[in-house]
Short mmCIF file of C-alpha atoms in Angstrom, two decimals:
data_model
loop_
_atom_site.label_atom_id
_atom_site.label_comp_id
_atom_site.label_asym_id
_atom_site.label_seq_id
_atom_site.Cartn_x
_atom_site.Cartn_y
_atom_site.Cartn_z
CA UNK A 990 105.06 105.11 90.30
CA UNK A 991 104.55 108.77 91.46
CA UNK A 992 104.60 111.61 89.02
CA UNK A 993 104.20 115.15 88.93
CA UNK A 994 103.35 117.75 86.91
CA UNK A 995 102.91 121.61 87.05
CA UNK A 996 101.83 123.45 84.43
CA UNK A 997 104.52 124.60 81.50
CA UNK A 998 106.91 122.42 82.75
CA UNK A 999 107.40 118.80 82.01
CA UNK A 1000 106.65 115.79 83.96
CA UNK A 1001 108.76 113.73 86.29
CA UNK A 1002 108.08 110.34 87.68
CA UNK A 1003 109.50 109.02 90.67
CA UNK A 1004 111.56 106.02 90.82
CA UNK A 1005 110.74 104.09 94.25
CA UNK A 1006 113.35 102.43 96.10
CA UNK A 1007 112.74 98.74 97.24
CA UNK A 1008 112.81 98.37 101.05
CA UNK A 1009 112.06 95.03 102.74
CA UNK A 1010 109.32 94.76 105.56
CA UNK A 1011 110.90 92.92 108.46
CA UNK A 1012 108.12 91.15 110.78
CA UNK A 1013 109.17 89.27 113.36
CA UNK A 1014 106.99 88.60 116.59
CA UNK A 1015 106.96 86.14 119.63
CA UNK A 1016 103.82 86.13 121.93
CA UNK A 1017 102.95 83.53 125.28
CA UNK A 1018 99.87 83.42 127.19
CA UNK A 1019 99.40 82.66 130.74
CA UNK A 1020 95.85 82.26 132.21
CA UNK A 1021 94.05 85.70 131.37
CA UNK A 1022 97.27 87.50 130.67
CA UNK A 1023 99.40 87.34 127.06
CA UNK A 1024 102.49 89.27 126.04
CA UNK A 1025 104.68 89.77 123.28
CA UNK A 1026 107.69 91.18 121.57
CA UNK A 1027 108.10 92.29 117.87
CA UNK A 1028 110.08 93.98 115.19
CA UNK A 1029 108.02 95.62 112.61
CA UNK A 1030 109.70 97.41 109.39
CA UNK A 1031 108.73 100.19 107.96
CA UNK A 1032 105.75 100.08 105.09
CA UNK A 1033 106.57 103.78 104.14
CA UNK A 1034 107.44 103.71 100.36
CA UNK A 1035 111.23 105.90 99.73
CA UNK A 1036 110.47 107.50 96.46
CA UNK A 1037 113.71 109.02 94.34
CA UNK A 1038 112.56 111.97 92.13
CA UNK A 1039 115.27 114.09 90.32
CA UNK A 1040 117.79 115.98 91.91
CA UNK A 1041 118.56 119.42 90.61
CA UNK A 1042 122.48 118.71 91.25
CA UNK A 1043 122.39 115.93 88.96
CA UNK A 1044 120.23 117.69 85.78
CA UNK A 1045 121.91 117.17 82.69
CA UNK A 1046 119.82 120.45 81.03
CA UNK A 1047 120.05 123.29 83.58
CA UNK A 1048 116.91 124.51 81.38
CA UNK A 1049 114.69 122.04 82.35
CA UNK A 1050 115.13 121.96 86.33
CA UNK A 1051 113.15 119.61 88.25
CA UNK A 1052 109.48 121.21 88.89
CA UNK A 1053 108.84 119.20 91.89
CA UNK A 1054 112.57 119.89 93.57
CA UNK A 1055 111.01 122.79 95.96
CA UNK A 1056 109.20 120.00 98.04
CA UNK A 1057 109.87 116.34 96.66
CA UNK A 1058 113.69 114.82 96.18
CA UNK A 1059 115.45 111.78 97.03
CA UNK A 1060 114.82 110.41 100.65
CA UNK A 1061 117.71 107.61 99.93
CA UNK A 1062 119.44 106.63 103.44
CA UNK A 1063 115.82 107.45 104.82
CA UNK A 1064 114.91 103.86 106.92
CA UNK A 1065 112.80 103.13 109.98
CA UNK A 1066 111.88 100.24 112.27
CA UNK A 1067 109.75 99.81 115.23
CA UNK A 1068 111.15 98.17 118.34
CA UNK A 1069 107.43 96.79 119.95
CA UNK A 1070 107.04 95.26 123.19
CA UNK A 1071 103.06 94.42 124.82
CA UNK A 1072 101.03 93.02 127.07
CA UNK A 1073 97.10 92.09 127.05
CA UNK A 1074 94.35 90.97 129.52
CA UNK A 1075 90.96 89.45 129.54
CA UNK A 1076 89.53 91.24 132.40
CA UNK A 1077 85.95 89.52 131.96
CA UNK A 1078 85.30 86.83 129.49
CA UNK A 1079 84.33 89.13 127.40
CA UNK A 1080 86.56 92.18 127.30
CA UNK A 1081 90.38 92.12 126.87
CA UNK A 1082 92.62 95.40 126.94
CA UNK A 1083 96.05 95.54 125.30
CA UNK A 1084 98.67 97.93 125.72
CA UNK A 1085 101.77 97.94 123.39
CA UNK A 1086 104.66 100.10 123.65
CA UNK A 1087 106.75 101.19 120.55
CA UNK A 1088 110.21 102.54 119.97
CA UNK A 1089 110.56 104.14 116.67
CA UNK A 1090 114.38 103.54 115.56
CA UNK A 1091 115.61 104.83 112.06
CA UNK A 1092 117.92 107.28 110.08
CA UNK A 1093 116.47 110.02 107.74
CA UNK A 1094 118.11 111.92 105.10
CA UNK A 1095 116.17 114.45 103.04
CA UNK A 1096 117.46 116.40 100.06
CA UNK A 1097 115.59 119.61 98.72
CA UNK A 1098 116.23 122.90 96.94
CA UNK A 1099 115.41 126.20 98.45
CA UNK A 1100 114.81 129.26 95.90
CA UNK A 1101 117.74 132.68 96.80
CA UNK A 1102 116.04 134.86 94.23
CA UNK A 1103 115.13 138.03 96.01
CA UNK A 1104 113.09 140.09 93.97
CA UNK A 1105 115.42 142.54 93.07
CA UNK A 1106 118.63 141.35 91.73
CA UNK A 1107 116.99 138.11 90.59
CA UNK A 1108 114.08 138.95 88.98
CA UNK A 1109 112.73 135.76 87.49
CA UNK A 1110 110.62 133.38 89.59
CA UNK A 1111 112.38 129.74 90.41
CA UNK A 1112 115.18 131.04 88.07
CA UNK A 1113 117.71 127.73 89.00
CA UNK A 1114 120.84 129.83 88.69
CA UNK A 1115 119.34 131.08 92.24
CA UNK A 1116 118.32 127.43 93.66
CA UNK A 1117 120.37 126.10 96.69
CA UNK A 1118 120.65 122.57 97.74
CA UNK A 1119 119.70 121.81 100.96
CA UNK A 1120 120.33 118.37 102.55
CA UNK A 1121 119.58 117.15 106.16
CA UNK A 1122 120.46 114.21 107.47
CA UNK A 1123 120.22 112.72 111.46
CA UNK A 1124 121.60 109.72 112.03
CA UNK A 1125 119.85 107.85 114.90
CA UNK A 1126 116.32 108.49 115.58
CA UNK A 1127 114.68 107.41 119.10
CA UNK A 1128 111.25 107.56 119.55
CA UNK A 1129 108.78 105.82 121.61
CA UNK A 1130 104.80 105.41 120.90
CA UNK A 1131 102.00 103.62 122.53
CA UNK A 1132 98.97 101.69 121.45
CA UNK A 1133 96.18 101.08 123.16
CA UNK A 1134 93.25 98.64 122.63
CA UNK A 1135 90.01 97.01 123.32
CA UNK A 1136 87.81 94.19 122.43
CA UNK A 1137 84.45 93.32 123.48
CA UNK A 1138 83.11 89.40 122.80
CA UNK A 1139 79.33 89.33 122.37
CA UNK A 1140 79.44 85.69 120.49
CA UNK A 1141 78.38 86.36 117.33
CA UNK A 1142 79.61 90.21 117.22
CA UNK A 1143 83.16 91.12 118.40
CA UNK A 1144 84.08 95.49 118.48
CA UNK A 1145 87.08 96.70 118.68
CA UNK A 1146 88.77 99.75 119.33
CA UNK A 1147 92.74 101.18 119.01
CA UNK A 1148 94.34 104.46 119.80
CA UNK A 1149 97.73 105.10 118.20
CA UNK A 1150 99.67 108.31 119.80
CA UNK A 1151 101.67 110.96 117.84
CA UNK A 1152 105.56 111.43 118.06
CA UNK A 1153 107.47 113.92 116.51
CA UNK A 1154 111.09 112.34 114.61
CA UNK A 1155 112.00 115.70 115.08
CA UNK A 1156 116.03 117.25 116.99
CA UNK A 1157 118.99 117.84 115.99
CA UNK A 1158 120.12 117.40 112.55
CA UNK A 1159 122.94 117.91 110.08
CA UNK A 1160 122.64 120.60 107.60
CA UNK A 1161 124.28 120.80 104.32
CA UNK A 1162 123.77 123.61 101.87
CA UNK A 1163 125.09 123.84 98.14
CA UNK A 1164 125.23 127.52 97.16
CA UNK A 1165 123.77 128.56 94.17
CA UNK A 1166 124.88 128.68 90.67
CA UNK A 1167 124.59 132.31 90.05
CA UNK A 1168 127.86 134.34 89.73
CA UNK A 1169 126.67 136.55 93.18
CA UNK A 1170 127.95 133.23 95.24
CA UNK A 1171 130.96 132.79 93.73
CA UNK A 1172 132.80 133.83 96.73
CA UNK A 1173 130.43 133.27 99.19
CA UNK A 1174 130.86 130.35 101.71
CA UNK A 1175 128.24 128.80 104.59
CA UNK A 1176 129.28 129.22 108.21
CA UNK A 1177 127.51 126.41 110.27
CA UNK A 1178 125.72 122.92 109.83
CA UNK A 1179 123.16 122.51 112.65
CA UNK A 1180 119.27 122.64 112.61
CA UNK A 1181 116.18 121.78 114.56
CA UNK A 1182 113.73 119.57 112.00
CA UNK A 1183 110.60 118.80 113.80
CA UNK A 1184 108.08 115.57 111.31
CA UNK A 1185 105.53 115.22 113.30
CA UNK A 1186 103.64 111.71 112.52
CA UNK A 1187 99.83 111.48 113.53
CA UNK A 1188 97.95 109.95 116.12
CA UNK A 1189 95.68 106.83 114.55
CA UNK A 1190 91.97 106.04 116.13
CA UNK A 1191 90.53 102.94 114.76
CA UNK A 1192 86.71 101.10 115.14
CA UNK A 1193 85.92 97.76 114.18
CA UNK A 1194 82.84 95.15 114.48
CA UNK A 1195 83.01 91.46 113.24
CA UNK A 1196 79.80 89.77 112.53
CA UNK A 1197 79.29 85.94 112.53
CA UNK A 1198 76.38 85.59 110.35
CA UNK A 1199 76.89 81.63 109.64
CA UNK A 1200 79.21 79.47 110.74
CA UNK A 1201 81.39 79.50 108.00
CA UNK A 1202 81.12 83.17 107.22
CA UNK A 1203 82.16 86.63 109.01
CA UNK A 1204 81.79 90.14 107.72
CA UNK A 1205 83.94 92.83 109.12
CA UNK A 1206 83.68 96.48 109.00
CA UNK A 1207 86.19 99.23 110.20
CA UNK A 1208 86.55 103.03 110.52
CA UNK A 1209 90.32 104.68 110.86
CA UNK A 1210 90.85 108.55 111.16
CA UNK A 1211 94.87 109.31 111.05
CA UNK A 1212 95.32 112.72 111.47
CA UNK A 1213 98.32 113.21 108.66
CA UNK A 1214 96.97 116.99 109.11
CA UNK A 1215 99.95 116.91 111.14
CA UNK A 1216 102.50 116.78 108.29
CA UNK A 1217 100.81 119.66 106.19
CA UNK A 1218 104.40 121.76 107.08
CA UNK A 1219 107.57 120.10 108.47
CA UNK A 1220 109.71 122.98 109.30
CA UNK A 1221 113.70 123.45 109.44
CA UNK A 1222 115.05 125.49 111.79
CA UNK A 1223 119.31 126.37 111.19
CA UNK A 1224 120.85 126.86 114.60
CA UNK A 1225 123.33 129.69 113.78
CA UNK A 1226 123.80 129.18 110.08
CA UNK A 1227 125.25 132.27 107.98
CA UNK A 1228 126.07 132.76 104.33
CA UNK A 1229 128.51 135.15 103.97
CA UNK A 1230 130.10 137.29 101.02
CA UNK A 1231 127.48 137.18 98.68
CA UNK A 1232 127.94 139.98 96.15
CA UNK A 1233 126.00 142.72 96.71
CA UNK A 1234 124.25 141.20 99.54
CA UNK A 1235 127.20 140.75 102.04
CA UNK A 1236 125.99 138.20 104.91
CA UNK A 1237 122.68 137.13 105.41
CA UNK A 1238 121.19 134.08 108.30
CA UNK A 1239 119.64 131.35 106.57
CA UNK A 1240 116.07 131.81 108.07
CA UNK A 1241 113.07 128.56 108.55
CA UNK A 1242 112.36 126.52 105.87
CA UNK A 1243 109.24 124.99 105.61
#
């Protein structure tokens, strides 16, 4: 299991949810072309780490809940569909095409202490609850790949391309505990999340050095570079009649 840990605050460990991996395929070939169709689950592990509404001692608020809660309702499956051909008797290129298909639901909290009023760092009387949530996700990716036959060696190459599970979401905010939003209320639920995933380069050689034993080797670079910020954007989202602050526009969060 996951944990985390900050400094002067205590540790949390997360409590993974069990998903199961769905693989089904079906391939033909047909002189020096091949094809195939397959439905590949998700391998991505949905971790459940405390949730700030549900703390039992207010005291002792979640240290990880600016960046890690639950992702239950979070699920994704691929849709694949691909084709190959030998061109030469020793090279075949394959071309895949993928349709990434899933919900995701993300809960975090979001710090309201200004400075000024709230003077106390992560204070969690001044923590809102933000959830976002978007139903149906649609998004297509390609593979490409080649393999090279010299007998006794075989190389092998794949490029994976990026896509972004990013659009229009539902946003739900949970004010703060502090007495300032006691009679303040959220206007508006809509946001633009953009999760970019990376694009995946891979290198491979397979070695036949008897006939009863091969060695293989590989080099993969995923870019997950990609995901160092996922960003929020509320479309038109106010809070209004906060006490002393009047109405203020819920800005990015990142």
């Amino acid at each position: 299991n996951a944990r985390f840990q900050r400094p002067n605050m205590r540790e949390v460990e997360a409590d993974p949810m069990p998903l199961p991996v769905p693989t089904i395929y079906y391939g033909r070939k047909r002189g020096a072309l091949a094809w195939g169709l397959g439905l590949l689950g998700s391998t991505a592990s949905v971790q459940r780490y405390p949730d700030p509404a549900f703390e039992d001692d207010p005291s002792l608020p979640a240290p990880q809940r600016y960046s890690l809660l639950p992702l239950e309702g979070t699920w994704l499956v691929r849709v694949a569909a691909g084709i190959a051909w030998q061109a030469t008797p020793r090279l075949s290129i394959g071309l895949s095409g993928h349709l990434v298909s899933g919900s995701f639901q993300d809960r975090l909290a979001v710090s309201a202490c200004d400075g000024v009023i709230c003077t106390r760092a992560e204070d969690p009387d001044f923590d809102a609850g933000v959830e976002v949530r978007r139903d149906l996700v649609l998004e297509p990716s390609f593979v490409l790949g080649v393999l090279y036959d010299l007998d006794s060696i075989r190389l092998g190459a794949s490029l994976v391309t990026p896509y972004n599970l990013g659009g229009d979401t539902e946003l739900r905010i949970r004010l703060p505990e502090s007495e300032l939003f006691d009679e303040a209320r959220v206007v508006g639920d809509r946001a633009r999340v953009s999760i970019p995933f990376p694009w995946i380069a891979r290198v491979g050689i397979e070695g036949e050095v008897t006939t009863s034993l091969k060695v293989e080797a590989a080099v993969v670079v995923e870019r997950w570079a990609s995901q160092d910020a996922i960003t929020l954007d509320p479309e038109n989202v106010t809070v209004e009649n906060v006490t002393a602050l009047g109405d203020y526009d819920v800005g990015r969060i990142t």
